[in-house]
RNA sequence: GCGCGCUUAGCUCAGCGGUAGAGCAACUCGUUUACACCGAGUGGGCCGGGGGUUCAACUCCCUCAGCGCGCACCA
């Protein structure tokens, strides 16, 4: 053995050996394995390079899979990649921008084709990256979210939701991004606190307060609380003629409980097309709704002289005119409120009334809540349970339509004459069943999370696939705590709905990987760590164990190069322990006959094994890894080997043999336990001592 | 506003009813069957403040403070 472990040389060779052995595929594992253990990999987005978060999930999931495999289970880790709809389109649009092009210069088909090629390229890089991180996943079962068999399952769920009346097409308020030209669900929105002026405007006999004067052109309803004594003289339905921004109008009085008497003057006018609260009031009272701002964020002709202006440009001019007409009573310049922005570009989102497909989430959430509350699904760490339940209990209907090209096309037809939407999987409906009108294809695509939400059963070939029957429900869903609502809750809801069973028994959530200073990694800060650079420098094993030790589930981890270097030293240490033992192998050693079972050191190792097993089964990987590290270095190397040195040099032949037998036993035992954490170096050493064997499938 | 966390050695964090732990960093000494990517050792902590439960609290409960995050239609 070389004095120093050369990870670069060893890792590639060993991964190839594993892959060629076929043992990543549970069907090809030796022995009679009945108990399945399944993890579906959270598919990385096929739109960029691997980042530290990927290294984190690979490490944790690979630990569980390798452990299960060594325990004799049918261990399946199913890999995949995600087309990542909107996310990818945003990445691609940025690329277009840099090239001086725009998505709006391309037809949907052209754009789709370009992004397809782009993702296929990234997909290859992603797969190579996962391999170099040591992922022992079954490549023969790899899936892509746009594979035809996946889309087929997604479509079937869509149809079933429609048949079960859990899907509707509705004119509802959605959040609209004027830059990206698409609507969102409630999750793609980032609330930002801002301080803006609040304008008090004279509206006939009333004074109303608003932060958005530019939406007020069409306001013809003035609303107050039914119990407000200040407005007791006004009755619902009263008509009042008044002078407004662009001339005289007739306002109608409405009374509604939604009004907060303490805010402003207790009276407000409503803009149902551009505000969710106002929309709800309008729905309750059957009021007219009128669009004031278009999809590009510009004022419509209703704004008169201001038509065609962007909001930012129009607002001060409108305020100026209001002041000139004597309608501006006062301005409170320090009104603190929250505006909703696009989580990608920060553009202030404009609520718009749009025809979109919505899923009625309440019934789906109810069964998810039950599965979580009765403990069928367990969260690690535990506190995510409460977070999840809180979200599910307050869930709102889910807009799954996106006005972007990159995604799974929504299999539906739309009727322009009556507004009906009809689910049509096989392009067989050509006339509106409601009014007989002409139909056109719905141009929209699904929210990417609608398909990802079906990932656990879709990848396993629901409903008839053999894999589905064997491996579902899966054992663990391991992913980033960040995407708990986007993904985890949706998988639970859709999994239970489609299959009647939970999609996974355990949810393990890891935290963010931060830079050495504890800051979030981002491209703009330039502090993004490329895991593959680190593995090249220090070895994959060093990176992996650095990501595990001291990292409790759910909490973020500051990753410094110092840390990884420290664990690289551990790889070297392990290598040298092996080298020392190998150098002391007696000639004609007959190890099989040595009786060492009663040695204290052997018992100690067995006790350690019990602890490590318990920790891994309890998802306490940080404790397992730390104890192993400590044992190997400070007990095995520092104490046991040091104590045996004398016997190895001066002992009788029998003593030498016994010492060697014991050290070899302890070494191989340690390697086994370390293998899930540091697969490469342990495999390399193991095969030196046991030529022809593969540690990956040795018995735990 | 509601909810969820965090606060332990210089730094990053484990531990969570029974005499304070690791890695990194610092300091001293050391080349002896592997390993200087090493070994032997040292220093360093009112375990955020206050109160309570207990024979016993860093650990459980309450409260305050600071920090972080999530959710939320007050115009």
PDB file of N, CA and C in Angstrom, chain A residues 17-19 21-24 29 33 66 69-70 136 675 683 686-687 693-699:
ATOM      1  N   UNK A  17     -16.567  -0.102 -10.751  1.00  0.00           N
ATOM      2  CA  UNK A  17     -16.716  -1.483 -10.298  1.00  0.00           C
ATOM      3  C   UNK A  17     -18.102  -1.710  -9.690  1.00  0.00           C
ATOM      4  N   UNK A  18     -18.523  -0.778  -8.848  1.00  0.00           N
ATOM      5  CA  UNK A  18     -19.859  -0.897  -8.244  1.00  0.00           C
ATOM      6  C   UNK A  18     -20.928  -0.947  -9.314  1.00  0.00           C
ATOM      7  N   UNK A  19     -20.797   0.003 -10.250  1.00  0.00           N
ATOM      8  CA  UNK A  19     -21.828   0.119 -11.261  1.00  0.00           C
ATOM      9  C   UNK A  19     -21.894  -1.149 -12.109  1.00  0.00           C
ATOM     10  N   UNK A  21     -21.058  -4.072 -11.205  1.00  0.00           N
ATOM     11  CA  UNK A  21     -21.508  -5.219 -10.415  1.00  0.00           C
ATOM     12  C   UNK A  21     -23.020  -5.388 -10.515  1.00  0.00           C
ATOM     13  N   UNK A  22     -23.713  -4.289 -10.848  1.00  0.00           N
ATOM     14  CA  UNK A  22     -25.173  -4.357 -10.960  1.00  0.00           C
ATOM     15  C   UNK A  22     -25.885  -4.234  -9.630  1.00  0.00           C
ATOM     16  N   UNK A  23     -25.141  -4.127  -8.547  1.00  0.00           N
ATOM     17  CA  UNK A  23     -25.774  -4.163  -7.228  1.00  0.00           C
ATOM     18  C   UNK A  23     -26.528  -2.886  -6.840  1.00  0.00           C
ATOM     19  N   UNK A  24     -26.416  -1.863  -7.652  1.00  0.00           N
ATOM     20  CA  UNK A  24     -27.256  -0.684  -7.390  1.00  0.00           C
ATOM     21  C   UNK A  24     -28.718  -1.040  -7.660  1.00  0.00           C
ATOM     22  N   UNK A  29     -29.270  -7.832  -6.473  1.00  0.00           N
ATOM     23  CA  UNK A  29     -28.505  -8.039  -5.236  1.00  0.00           C
ATOM     24  C   UNK A  29     -28.484  -9.514  -4.883  1.00  0.00           C
ATOM     25  N   UNK A  33     -33.586 -11.632  -0.780  1.00  0.00           N
ATOM     26  CA  UNK A  33     -33.989 -10.403  -0.101  1.00  0.00           C
ATOM     27  C   UNK A  33     -35.489 -10.186  -0.264  1.00  0.00           C
ATOM     28  N   UNK A  66     -27.042   2.534   1.533  1.00  0.00           N
ATOM     29  CA  UNK A  66     -25.941   1.576   1.716  1.00  0.00           C
ATOM     30  C   UNK A  66     -26.135   0.767   2.993  1.00  0.00           C
ATOM     31  N   UNK A  69     -28.808  -1.783   2.308  1.00  0.00           N
ATOM     32  CA  UNK A  69     -28.290  -2.818   1.419  1.00  0.00           C
ATOM     33  C   UNK A  69     -27.431  -3.810   2.205  1.00  0.00           C
ATOM     34  N   UNK A  70     -26.610  -3.278   3.102  1.00  0.00           N
ATOM     35  CA  UNK A  70     -25.749  -4.143   3.906  1.00  0.00           C
ATOM     36  C   UNK A  70     -26.558  -4.938   4.928  1.00  0.00           C
ATOM     37  N   UNK A 136     -25.119   5.596  -4.843  1.00  0.00           N
ATOM     38  CA  UNK A 136     -25.314   4.198  -5.251  1.00  0.00           C
ATOM     39  C   UNK A 136     -26.770   3.983  -5.650  1.00  0.00           C
ATOM     40  N   UNK A 675     -18.516   2.412   5.978  1.00  0.00           N
ATOM     41  CA  UNK A 675     -18.763   2.389   4.535  1.00  0.00           C
ATOM     42  C   UNK A 675     -19.916   3.278   4.065  1.00  0.00           C
ATOM     43  N   UNK A 683     -14.063   0.925   0.798  1.00  0.00           N
ATOM     44  CA  UNK A 683     -14.107  -0.138  -0.214  1.00  0.00           C
ATOM     45  C   UNK A 683     -12.693  -0.478  -0.685  1.00  0.00           C
ATOM     46  N   UNK A 686     -10.871  -2.425   2.011  1.00  0.00           N
ATOM     47  CA  UNK A 686     -11.492  -3.734   2.213  1.00  0.00           C
ATOM     48  C   UNK A 686     -11.028  -4.731   1.155  1.00  0.00           C
ATOM     49  N   UNK A 687     -10.978  -4.256  -0.077  1.00  0.00           N
ATOM     50  CA  UNK A 687     -10.619  -5.161  -1.167  1.00  0.00           C
ATOM     51  C   UNK A 687      -9.144  -5.557  -1.136  1.00  0.00           C
ATOM     52  N   UNK A 693     -13.879  -9.584  -2.991  1.00  0.00           N
ATOM     53  CA  UNK A 693     -15.137  -9.235  -2.326  1.00  0.00           C
ATOM     54  C   UNK A 693     -15.499  -7.783  -2.624  1.00  0.00           C
ATOM     55  N   UNK A 694     -16.767  -7.463  -2.407  1.00  0.00           N
ATOM     56  CA  UNK A 694     -17.198  -6.077  -2.524  1.00  0.00           C
ATOM     57  C   UNK A 694     -17.829  -5.668  -1.201  1.00  0.00           C
ATOM     58  N   UNK A 695     -17.235  -4.677  -0.555  1.00  0.00           N
ATOM     59  CA  UNK A 695     -17.712  -4.238   0.762  1.00  0.00           C
ATOM     60  C   UNK A 695     -19.165  -3.764   0.716  1.00  0.00           C
ATOM     61  N   UNK A 696     -19.516  -3.106  -0.377  1.00  0.00           N
ATOM     62  CA  UNK A 696     -20.858  -2.544  -0.513  1.00  0.00           C
ATOM     63  C   UNK A 696     -21.968  -3.544  -0.193  1.00  0.00           C
ATOM     64  N   UNK A 697     -21.718  -4.835  -0.482  1.00  0.00           N
ATOM     65  CA  UNK A 697     -22.776  -5.809  -0.235  1.00  0.00           C
ATOM     66  C   UNK A 697     -22.441  -6.782   0.899  1.00  0.00           C
ATOM     67  N   UNK A 698     -21.390  -6.467   1.651  1.00  0.00           N
ATOM     68  CA  UNK A 698     -21.095  -7.312   2.809  1.00  0.00           C
ATOM     69  C   UNK A 698     -22.173  -7.122   3.859  1.00  0.00           C
ATOM     70  N   UNK A 699     -22.267  -8.104   4.753  1.00  0.00           N
ATOM     71  CA  UNK A 699     -23.328  -8.061   5.749  1.00  0.00           C
ATOM     72  C   UNK A 699     -22.964  -7.087   6.862  1.00  0.00           C
TER      73      UNK A 699
END
